[in-house]
Short mmCIF file of C-alpha atoms in Angstrom, two decimals:
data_model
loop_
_atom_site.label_atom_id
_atom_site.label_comp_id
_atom_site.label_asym_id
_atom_site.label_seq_id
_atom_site.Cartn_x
_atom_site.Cartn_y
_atom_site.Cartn_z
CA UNK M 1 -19.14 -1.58 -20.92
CA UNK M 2 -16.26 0.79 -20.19
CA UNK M 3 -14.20 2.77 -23.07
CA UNK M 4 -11.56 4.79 -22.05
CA UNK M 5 -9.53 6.84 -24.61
CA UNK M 6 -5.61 5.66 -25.05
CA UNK M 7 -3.17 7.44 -22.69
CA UNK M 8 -0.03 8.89 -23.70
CA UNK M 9 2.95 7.58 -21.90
CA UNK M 10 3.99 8.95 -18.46
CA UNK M 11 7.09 8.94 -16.55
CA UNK M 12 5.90 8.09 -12.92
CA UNK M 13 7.81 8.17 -10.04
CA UNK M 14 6.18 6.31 -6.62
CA UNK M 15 7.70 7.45 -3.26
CA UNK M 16 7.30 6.12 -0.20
CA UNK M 17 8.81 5.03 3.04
CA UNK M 18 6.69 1.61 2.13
CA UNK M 19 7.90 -0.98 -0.49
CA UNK M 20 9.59 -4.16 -0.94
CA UNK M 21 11.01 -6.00 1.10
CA UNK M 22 8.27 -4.53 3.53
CA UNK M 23 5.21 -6.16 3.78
CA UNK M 24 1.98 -4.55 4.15
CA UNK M 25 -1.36 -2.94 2.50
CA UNK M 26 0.73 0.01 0.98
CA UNK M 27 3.85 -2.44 -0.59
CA UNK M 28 1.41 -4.53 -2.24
CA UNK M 29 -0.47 -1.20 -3.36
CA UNK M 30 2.43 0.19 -4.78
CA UNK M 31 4.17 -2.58 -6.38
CA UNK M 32 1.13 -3.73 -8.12
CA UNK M 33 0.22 -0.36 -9.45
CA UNK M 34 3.64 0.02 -11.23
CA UNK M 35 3.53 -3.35 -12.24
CA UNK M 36 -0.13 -2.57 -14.23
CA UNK M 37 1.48 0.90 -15.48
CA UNK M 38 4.38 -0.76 -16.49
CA UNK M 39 2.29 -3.13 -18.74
CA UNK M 40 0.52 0.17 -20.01
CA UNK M 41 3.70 1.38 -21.98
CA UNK M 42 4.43 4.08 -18.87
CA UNK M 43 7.70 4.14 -17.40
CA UNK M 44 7.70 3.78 -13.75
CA UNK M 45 10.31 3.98 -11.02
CA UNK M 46 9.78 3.51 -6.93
CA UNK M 47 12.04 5.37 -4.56
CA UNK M 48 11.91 4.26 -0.84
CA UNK M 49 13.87 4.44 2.16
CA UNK M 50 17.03 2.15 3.34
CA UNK M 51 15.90 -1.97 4.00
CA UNK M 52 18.72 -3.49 5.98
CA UNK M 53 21.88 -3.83 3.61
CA UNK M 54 19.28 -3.09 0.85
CA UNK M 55 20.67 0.38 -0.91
CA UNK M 56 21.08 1.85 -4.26
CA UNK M 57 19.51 1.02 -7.77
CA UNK M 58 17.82 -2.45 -7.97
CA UNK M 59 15.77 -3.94 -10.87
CA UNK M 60 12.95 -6.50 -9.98
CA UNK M 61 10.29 -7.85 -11.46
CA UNK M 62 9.81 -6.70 -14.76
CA UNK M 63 12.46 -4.40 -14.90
CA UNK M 64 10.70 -1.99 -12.05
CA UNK M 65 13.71 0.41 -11.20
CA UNK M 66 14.30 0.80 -7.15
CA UNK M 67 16.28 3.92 -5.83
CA UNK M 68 17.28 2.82 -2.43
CA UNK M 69 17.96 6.07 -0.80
CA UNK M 70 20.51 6.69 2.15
CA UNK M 71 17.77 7.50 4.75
CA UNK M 72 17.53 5.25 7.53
CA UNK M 73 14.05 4.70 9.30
CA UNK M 74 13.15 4.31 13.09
CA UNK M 75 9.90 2.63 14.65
CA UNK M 76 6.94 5.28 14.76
CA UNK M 77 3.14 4.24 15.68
CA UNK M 78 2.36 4.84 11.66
CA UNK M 79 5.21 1.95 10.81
CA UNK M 80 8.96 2.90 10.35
CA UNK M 81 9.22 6.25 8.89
CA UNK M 82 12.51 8.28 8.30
CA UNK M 83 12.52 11.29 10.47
CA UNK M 84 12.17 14.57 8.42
CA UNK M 85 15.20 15.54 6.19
CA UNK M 86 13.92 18.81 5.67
CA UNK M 87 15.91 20.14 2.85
CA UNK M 88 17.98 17.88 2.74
CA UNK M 89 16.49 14.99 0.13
CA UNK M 90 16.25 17.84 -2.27
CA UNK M 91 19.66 17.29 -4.32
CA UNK M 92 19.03 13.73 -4.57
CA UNK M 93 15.81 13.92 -5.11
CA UNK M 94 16.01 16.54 -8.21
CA UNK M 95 19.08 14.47 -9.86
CA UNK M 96 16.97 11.07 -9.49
CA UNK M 97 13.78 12.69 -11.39
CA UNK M 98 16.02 14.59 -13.85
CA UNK M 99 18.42 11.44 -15.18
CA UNK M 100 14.73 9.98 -14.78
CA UNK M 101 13.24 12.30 -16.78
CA UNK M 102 10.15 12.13 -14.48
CA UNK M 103 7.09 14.84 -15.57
CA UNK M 104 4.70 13.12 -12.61
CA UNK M 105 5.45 12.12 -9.10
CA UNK M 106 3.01 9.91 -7.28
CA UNK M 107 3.79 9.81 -3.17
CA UNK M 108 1.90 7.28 -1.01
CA UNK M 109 0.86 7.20 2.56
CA UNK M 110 0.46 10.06 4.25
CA UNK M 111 2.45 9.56 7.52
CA UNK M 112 5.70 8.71 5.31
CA UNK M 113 7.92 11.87 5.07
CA UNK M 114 10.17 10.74 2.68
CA UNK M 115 6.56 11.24 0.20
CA UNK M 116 5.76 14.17 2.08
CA UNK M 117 8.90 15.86 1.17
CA UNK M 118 9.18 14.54 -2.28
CA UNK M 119 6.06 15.78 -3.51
CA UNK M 120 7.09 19.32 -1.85
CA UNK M 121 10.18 19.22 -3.99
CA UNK M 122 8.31 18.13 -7.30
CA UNK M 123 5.98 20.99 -6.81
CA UNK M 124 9.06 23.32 -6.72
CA UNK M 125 10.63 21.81 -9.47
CA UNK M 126 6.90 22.37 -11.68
CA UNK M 127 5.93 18.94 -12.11
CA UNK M 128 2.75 17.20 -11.30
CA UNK M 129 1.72 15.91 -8.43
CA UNK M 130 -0.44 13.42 -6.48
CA UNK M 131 -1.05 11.89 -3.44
CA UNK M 132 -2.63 8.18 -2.54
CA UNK M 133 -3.45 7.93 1.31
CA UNK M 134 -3.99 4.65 2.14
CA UNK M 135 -5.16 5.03 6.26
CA UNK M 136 -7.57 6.58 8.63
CA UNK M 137 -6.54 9.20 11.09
CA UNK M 138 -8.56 10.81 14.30
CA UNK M 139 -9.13 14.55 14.99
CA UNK M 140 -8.12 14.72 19.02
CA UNK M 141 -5.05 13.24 20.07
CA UNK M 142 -1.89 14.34 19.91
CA UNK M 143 -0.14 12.40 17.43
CA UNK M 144 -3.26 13.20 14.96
CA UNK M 145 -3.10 17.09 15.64
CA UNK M 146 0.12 16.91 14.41
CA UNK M 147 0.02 14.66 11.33
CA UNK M 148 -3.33 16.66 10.39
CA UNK M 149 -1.66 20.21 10.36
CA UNK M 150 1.36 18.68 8.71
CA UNK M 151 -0.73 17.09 6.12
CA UNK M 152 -2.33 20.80 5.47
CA UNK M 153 0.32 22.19 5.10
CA UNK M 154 1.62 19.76 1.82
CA UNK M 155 -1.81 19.32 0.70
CA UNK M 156 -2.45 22.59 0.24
CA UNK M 157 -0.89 23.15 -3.12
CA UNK M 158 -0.90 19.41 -4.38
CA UNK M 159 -2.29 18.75 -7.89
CA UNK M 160 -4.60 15.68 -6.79
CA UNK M 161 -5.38 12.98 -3.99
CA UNK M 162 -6.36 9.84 -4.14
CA UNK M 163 -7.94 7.53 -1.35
CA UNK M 164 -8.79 4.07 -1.34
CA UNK M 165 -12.40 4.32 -0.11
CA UNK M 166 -15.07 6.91 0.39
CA UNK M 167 -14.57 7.02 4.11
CA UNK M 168 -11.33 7.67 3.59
CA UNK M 169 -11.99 10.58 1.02
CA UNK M 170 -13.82 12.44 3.76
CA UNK M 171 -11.42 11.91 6.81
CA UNK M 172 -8.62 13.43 4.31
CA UNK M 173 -10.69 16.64 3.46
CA UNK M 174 -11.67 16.85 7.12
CA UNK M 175 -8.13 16.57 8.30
CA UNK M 176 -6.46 18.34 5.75
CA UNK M 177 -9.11 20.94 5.48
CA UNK M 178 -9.24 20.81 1.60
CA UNK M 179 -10.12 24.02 -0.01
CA UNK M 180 -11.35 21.74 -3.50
CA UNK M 181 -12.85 18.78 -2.59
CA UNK M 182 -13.25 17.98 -5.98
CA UNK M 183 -9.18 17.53 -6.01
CA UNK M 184 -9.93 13.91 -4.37
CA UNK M 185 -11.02 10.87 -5.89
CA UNK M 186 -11.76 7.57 -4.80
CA UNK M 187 -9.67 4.70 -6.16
CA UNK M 188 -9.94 1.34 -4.28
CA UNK M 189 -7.22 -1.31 -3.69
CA UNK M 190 -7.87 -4.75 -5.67
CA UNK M 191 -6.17 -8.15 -5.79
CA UNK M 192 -4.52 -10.55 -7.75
CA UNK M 193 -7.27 -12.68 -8.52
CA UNK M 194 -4.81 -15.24 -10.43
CA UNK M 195 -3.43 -15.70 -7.33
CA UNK M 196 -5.47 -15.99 -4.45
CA UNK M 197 -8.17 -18.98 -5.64
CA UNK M 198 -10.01 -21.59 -3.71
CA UNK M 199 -8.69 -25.26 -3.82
CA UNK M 200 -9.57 -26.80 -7.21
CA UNK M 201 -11.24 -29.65 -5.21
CA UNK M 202 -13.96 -27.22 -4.17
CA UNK M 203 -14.68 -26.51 -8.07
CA UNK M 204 -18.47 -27.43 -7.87
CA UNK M 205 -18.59 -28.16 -3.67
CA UNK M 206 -19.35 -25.70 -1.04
CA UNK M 207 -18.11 -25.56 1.95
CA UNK M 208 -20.38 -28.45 3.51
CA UNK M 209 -17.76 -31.07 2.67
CA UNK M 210 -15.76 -29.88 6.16
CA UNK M 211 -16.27 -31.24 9.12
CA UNK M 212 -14.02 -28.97 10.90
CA UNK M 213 -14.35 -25.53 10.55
CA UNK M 214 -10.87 -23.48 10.36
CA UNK M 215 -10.99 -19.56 11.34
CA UNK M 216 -7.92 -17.51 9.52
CA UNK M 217 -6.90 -14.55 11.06
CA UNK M 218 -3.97 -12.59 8.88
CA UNK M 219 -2.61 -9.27 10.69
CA UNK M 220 0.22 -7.21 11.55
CA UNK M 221 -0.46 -8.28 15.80
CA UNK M 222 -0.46 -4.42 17.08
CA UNK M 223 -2.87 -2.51 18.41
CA UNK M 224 -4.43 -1.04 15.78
CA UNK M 225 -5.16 -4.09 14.26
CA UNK M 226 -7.42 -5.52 17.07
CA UNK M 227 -5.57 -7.86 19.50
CA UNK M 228 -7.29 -6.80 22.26
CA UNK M 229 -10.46 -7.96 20.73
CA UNK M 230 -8.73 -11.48 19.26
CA UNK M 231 -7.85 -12.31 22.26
CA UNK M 232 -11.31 -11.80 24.00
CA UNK M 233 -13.17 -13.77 21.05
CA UNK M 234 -10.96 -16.69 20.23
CA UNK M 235 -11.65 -18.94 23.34
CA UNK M 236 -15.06 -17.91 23.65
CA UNK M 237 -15.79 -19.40 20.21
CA UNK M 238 -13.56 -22.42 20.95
CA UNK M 239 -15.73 -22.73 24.29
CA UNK M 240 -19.01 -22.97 21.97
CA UNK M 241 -17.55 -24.71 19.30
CA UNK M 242 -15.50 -27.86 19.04
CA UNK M 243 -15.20 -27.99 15.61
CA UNK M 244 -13.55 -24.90 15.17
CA UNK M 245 -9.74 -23.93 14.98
CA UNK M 246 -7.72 -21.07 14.95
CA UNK M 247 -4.85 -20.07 12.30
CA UNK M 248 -3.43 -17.12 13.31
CA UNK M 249 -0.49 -15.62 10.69
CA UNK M 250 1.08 -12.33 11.96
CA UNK M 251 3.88 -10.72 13.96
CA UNK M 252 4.55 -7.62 16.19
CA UNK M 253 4.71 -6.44 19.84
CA UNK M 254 1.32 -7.73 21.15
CA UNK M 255 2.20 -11.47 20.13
CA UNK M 256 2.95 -12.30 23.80
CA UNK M 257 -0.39 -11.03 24.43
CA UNK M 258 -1.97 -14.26 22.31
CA UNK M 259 0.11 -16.42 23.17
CA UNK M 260 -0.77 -15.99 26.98
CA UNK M 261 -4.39 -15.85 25.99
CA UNK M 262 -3.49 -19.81 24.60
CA UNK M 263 -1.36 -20.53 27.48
CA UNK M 264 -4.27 -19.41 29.74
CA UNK M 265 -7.04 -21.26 27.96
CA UNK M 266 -4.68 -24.41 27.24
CA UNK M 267 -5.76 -23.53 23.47
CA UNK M 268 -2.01 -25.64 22.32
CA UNK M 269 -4.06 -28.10 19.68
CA UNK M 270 -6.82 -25.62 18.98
CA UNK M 271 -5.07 -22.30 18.18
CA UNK M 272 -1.87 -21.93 15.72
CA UNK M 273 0.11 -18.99 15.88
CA UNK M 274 2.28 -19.38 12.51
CA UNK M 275 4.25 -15.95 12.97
CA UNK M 276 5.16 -13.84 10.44
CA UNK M 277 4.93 -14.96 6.69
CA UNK M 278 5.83 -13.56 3.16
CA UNK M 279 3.33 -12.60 0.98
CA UNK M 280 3.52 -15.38 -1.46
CA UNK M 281 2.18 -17.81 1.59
CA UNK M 282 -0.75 -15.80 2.19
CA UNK M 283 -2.69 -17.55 -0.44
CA UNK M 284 -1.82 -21.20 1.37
CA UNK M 285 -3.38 -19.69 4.55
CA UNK M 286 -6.23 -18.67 3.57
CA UNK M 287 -7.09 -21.94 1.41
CA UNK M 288 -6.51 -23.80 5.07
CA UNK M 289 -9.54 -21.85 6.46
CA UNK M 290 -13.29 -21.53 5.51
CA UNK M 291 -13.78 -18.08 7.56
CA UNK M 292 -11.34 -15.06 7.54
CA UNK M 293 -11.34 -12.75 10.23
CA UNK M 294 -10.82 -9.05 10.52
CA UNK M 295 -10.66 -7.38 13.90
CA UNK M 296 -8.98 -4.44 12.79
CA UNK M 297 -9.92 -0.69 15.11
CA UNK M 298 -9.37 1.48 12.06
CA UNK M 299 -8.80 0.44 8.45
CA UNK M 300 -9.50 2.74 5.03
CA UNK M 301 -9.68 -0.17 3.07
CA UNK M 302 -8.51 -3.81 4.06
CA UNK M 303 -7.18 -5.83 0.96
CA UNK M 304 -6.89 -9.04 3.31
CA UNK M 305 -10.62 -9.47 2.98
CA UNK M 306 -10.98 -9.24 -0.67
CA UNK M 307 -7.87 -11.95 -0.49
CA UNK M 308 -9.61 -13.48 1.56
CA UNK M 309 -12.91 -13.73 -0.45
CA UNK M 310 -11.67 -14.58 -3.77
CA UNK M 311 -9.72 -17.57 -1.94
CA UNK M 312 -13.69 -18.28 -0.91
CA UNK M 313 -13.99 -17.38 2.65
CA UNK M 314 -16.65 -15.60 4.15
CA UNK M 315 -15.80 -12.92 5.87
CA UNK M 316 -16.34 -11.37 9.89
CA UNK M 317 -15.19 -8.03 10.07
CA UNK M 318 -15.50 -5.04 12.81
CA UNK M 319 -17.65 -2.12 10.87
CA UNK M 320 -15.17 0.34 10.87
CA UNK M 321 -13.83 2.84 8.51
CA UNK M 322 -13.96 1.82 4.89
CA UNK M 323 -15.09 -1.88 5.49
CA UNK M 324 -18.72 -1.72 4.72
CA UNK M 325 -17.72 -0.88 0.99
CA UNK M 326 -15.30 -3.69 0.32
CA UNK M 327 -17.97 -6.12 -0.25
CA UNK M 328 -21.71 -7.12 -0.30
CA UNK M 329 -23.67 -8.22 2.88
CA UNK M 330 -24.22 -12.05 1.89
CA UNK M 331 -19.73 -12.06 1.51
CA UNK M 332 -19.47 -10.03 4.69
CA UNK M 333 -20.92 -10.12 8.34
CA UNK M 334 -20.23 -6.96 10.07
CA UNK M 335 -19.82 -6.59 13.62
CA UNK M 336 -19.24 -3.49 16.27
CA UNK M 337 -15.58 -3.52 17.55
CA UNK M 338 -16.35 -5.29 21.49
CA UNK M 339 -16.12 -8.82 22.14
CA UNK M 340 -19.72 -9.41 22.20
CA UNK M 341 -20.93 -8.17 19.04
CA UNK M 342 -17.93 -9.90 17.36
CA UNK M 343 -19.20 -13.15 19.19
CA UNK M 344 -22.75 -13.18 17.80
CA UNK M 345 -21.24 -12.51 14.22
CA UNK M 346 -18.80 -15.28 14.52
CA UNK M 347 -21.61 -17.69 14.93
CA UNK M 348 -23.89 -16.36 12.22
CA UNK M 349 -21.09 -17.09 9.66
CA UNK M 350 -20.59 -20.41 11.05
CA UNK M 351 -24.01 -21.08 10.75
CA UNK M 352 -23.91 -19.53 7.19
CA UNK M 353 -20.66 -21.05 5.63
CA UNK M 354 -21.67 -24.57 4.66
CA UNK M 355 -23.72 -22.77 2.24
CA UNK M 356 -20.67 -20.91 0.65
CA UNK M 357 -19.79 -21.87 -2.72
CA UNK M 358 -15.79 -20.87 -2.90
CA UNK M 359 -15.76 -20.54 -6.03
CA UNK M 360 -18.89 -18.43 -6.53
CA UNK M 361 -17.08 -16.35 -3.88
CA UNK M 362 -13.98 -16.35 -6.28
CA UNK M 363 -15.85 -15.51 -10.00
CA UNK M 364 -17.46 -12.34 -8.12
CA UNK M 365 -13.83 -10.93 -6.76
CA UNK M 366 -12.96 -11.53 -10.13
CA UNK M 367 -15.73 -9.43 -11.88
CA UNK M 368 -15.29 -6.51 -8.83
CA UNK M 369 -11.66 -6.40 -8.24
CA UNK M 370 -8.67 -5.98 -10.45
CA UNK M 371 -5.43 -3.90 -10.53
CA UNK M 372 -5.77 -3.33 -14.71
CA UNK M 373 -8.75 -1.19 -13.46
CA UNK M 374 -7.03 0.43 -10.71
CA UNK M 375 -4.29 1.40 -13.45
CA UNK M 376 -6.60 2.88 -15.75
CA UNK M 377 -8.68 4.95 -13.64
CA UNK M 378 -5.23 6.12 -11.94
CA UNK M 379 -3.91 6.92 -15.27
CA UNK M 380 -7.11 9.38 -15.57
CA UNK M 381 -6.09 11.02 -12.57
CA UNK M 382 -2.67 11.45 -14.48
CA UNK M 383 -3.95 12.62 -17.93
CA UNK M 384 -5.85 15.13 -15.96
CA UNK M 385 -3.14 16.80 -13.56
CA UNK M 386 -0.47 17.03 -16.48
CA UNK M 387 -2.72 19.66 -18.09
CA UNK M 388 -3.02 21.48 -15.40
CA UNK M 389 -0.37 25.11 -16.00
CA UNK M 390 2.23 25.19 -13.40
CA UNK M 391 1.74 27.84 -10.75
CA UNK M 392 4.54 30.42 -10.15
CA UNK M 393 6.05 31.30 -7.15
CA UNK M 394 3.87 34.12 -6.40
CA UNK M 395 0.98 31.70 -6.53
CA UNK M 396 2.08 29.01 -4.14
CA UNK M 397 2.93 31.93 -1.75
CA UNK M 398 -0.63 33.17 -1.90
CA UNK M 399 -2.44 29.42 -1.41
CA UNK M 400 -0.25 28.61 1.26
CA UNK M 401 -0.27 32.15 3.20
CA UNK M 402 -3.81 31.58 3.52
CA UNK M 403 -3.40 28.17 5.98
CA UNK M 404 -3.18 30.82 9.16
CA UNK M 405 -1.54 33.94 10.30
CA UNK M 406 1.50 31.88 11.68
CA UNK M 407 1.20 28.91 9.74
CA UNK M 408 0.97 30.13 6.63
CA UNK M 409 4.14 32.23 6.93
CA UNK M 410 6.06 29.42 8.30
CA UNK M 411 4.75 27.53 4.83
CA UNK M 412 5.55 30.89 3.25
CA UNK M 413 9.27 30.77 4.27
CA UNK M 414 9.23 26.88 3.73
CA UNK M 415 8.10 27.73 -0.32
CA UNK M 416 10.48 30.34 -0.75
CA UNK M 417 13.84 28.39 0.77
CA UNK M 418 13.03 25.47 -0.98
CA UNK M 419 13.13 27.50 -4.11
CA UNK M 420 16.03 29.50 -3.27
CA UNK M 421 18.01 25.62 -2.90
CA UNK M 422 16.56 24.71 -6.05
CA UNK M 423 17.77 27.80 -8.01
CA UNK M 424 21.56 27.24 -6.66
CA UNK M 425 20.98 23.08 -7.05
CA UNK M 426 20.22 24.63 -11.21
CA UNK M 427 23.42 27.01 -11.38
CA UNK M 428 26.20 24.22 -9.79
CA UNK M 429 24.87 21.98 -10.92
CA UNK M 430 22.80 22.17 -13.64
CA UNK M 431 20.73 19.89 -15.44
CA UNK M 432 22.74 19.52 -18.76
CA UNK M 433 25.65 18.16 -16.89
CA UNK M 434 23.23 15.33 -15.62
CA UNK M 435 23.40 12.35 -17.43
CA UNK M 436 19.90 10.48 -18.76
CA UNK M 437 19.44 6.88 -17.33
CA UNK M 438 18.69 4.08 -20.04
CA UNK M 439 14.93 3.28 -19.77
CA UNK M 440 14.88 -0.26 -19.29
CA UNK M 441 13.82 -2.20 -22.89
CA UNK M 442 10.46 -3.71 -21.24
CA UNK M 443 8.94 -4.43 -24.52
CA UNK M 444 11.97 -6.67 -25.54
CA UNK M 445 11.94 -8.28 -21.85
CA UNK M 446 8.56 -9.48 -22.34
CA UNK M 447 9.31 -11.29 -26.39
CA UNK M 448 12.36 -12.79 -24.57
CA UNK M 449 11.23 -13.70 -21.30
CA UNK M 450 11.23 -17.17 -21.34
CA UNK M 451 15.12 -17.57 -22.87
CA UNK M 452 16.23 -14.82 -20.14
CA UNK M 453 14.75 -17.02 -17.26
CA UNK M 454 16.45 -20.15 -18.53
CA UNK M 455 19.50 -18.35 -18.70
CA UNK M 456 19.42 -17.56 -15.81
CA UNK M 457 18.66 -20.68 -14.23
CA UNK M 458 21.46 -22.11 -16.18
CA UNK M 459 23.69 -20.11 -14.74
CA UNK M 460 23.02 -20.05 -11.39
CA UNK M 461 23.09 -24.18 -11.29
CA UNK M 462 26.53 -23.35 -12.89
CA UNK M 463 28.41 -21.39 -10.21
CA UNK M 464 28.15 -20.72 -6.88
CA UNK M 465 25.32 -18.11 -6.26
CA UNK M 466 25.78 -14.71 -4.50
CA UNK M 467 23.48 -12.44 -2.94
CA UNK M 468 23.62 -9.74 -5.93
CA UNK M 469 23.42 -13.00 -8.14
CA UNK M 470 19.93 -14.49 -6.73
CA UNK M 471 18.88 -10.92 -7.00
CA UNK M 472 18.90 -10.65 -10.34
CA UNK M 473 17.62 -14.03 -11.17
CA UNK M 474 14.72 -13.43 -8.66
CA UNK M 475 14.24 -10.02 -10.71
CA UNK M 476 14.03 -11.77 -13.71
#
């Protein structure tokens, strides 16, 4: 049994280039987090970068508050990022988190510089900080040299990190070259369990009822993610096997690449590529397949395969990164990232899965997983750093002088501009002449949930809906 003492309400603000309408690890991370605070009697507010036509303040579910800022992003290997503002996010940064009145702010992913920068700002403005990074990074080329010094740099002075897995905990301190390891802590991702569940017709069956065996593969179809090794595999196995299909769910710039691997191997009836999907059709994937596979290069922490798994797959994943600690061997066959290795593990799991129960598979997600946990143990990391006295100016000079004999003094003059804006942001404009938002009533929401969303159906089968209309009946 776990008792943890009662929390006293924060006001939380999440940043990140990553959220809604994205789709990805990091969304789902984020938007399930605040949903859990949220429930916890925190207040909780997300600011992200410019989706499409998607900009200003929007409300969805559960009254979750979205500042759509101005910033527009462009394609990077990482995802789409914005490009560095600099100084510039600083007076709309500060007037968000003081109408706000925000005392933590909570940035995620480490490659997205509109976090990067907001956390830098918080720090200047004395309130707390933390970081959750959510990927794995290398030491030697280029692109990491550069996102590892960066990430020294901000890390430096940060209150705490978080990181999904224990893998990931040490590439951060590595990278970042983290003066307090101690500052990190291990959180893992988790799933809606409600959700993702096997068929009810598999109640008390395993998965020896099939005859046909389908394989589910569920990835963003980039490099990073394994293509190269999908399509080596797939007709392989569908040479061996002639039971076995292929669902493959996914977009991005290597989909040419499978479909020429089915056009080659005249894999039309055997393979099918669905595209991309929204997140609420995940769950009807996976319940099409008995086996989920996971061909990823580098991953912290994949929260496909515990969807996957409480949905009752077994699992075939490449042992890299953070993997091996998602689940236990019997749920998950691990294989080296080449073709071959994949090959033999992709026949030991469909040797193994007619012994599957689903929804064994499903009650053990449930026990291991869960985003109320994820909540509470992130809410430790939040009663701890609030205690924590703010350090002056004098002191974040001194920590970050010490990150090199040029470095440091770039970081120096970085510190010391960004609190020379912030003193002139506090005499034009200061903070009394900044009006306080109205914190949204969520404890009324919930006792009149049920009349709101009639309401609201009501009214949209009344008049002709428009975009801001559906919105805000989707919201509630």
């Amino acid at each position: 049994f776990r008792f943890y003492l009662p929390m006293s309400p924060h006001r939380i603000c999440m940043v990140s280039d990553f959220f809604w309408p994205g789709f990805g690890g990091v969304e789902i991370h984020i938007y399930n987090l605040a949903q859990c605070l949220l429930k916890q009697g925190h207040k909780v507010i997300v600011v992200t970068r410019l989706y499409g036509n998607r900009r200003g303040v929007r409300f969805i579910t559960n009254g979750l508050k979205v500042y759509y800022t101005p910033f527009q992003a462009i394609k990077f290997p990482p995802g789409e990022v914005t490009l560095p503002n600099f100084h510039l996010f600083l007076p709309l940064l500060r007037t968000i988190l003081l109408r706000e009145g925000i005392t933590i702010v909570h940035g995620h992913q480490a490659t997205s510089n509109l976090c990067q920068e907001a956390l830098f700002h918080a720090k200047t403005m004395g309130l707390a900080t933390v970081l959750t990074d959510h990927s794995l990074h290398g030491f030697a080329d280029s692109a990491a040299i550069h996102i590892n010094k960066y990430l020294e740099g901000r890390l430096c002075d940060i209150d705490h990190v978080i990181c999904v897995s224990h893998t990931s905990k040490e590439n951060v301190v590595l990278r970042a070259r983290m003066p307090d390891p101690t500052k990190v802590s291990v959180i893992p991702n988790a799933t809606d369990t409600t959700v993702f569940t096997p068929a009810q017709s598999l109640k008390y069956n395993t998965w020896s009822v099939t005859e046909c065996l389908t394989i589910v593969v569920v990835a963003r179809l980039v490099y990073r993610k394994g293509v190269d090794l999908l399509v080596d595999v797939v007709p392989q196995v569908c040479r061996a096997y002639s039971n076995v299909e292929f669902v493959i769910a996914g977009d991005g710039p290597r989909r040419i690449q499978v479909e020429e691997m089915i056009e080659r191997n005249s894999l039309y009836d055997r393979v099918h590529m669905l595209g991309e999907i929204q997140h609420a059709d995940v769950k009807h994937v996976f319940r099409r397949g008995q086996i989920f596979m996971n061909f990823s290069l580098t991953e912290a922490f994949c929260i496909a395969i515990i969807e996957a798994a409480s949905c009752g797959l077994l699992v075939v994943s490449t042992r890299v990164g953070g993997v091996p600690e998602v689940l236990p061997e019997d749920m998950l066959i691990l294989a080296d990232p080449n073709p071959y290795s994949l090959l033999a593990a992709t026949t030991k799991a469909i040797q193994r899965v007619r012994s599957v129960s689903p929804w064994d598979f499903h009650e053990r997600i449930v026990a291991m997983y869960s985003w109320d946990e994820v909540a509470v143990r992130t809410e430790c990391v939040y009663a701890n750093i609030i205690t924590h006295p703010i350090p002056t100016l004098l002191e974040r000079v001194h920590i970050v002088y010490q990150r090199g004999w040029l470095f440091g003094k770039i970081l120096v003059f970085l510190v010391l501009l960004d609190f020379l804006l912030w003193r002139l942001l506090e005499w034009f404009h200061p903070r009394e002449a900044i009006d306080p938002a109205v914190d949204f009533p969520y404890a009324d929401y919930l006792l009149n949930r049920d009349r709101l969303l009639k309401q609201a159906r009501n009214w949209d089968s009344n008049r002709q809906p428009t975009p801001r209309g559906r919105m805000l009946s989707g919201a509630l």
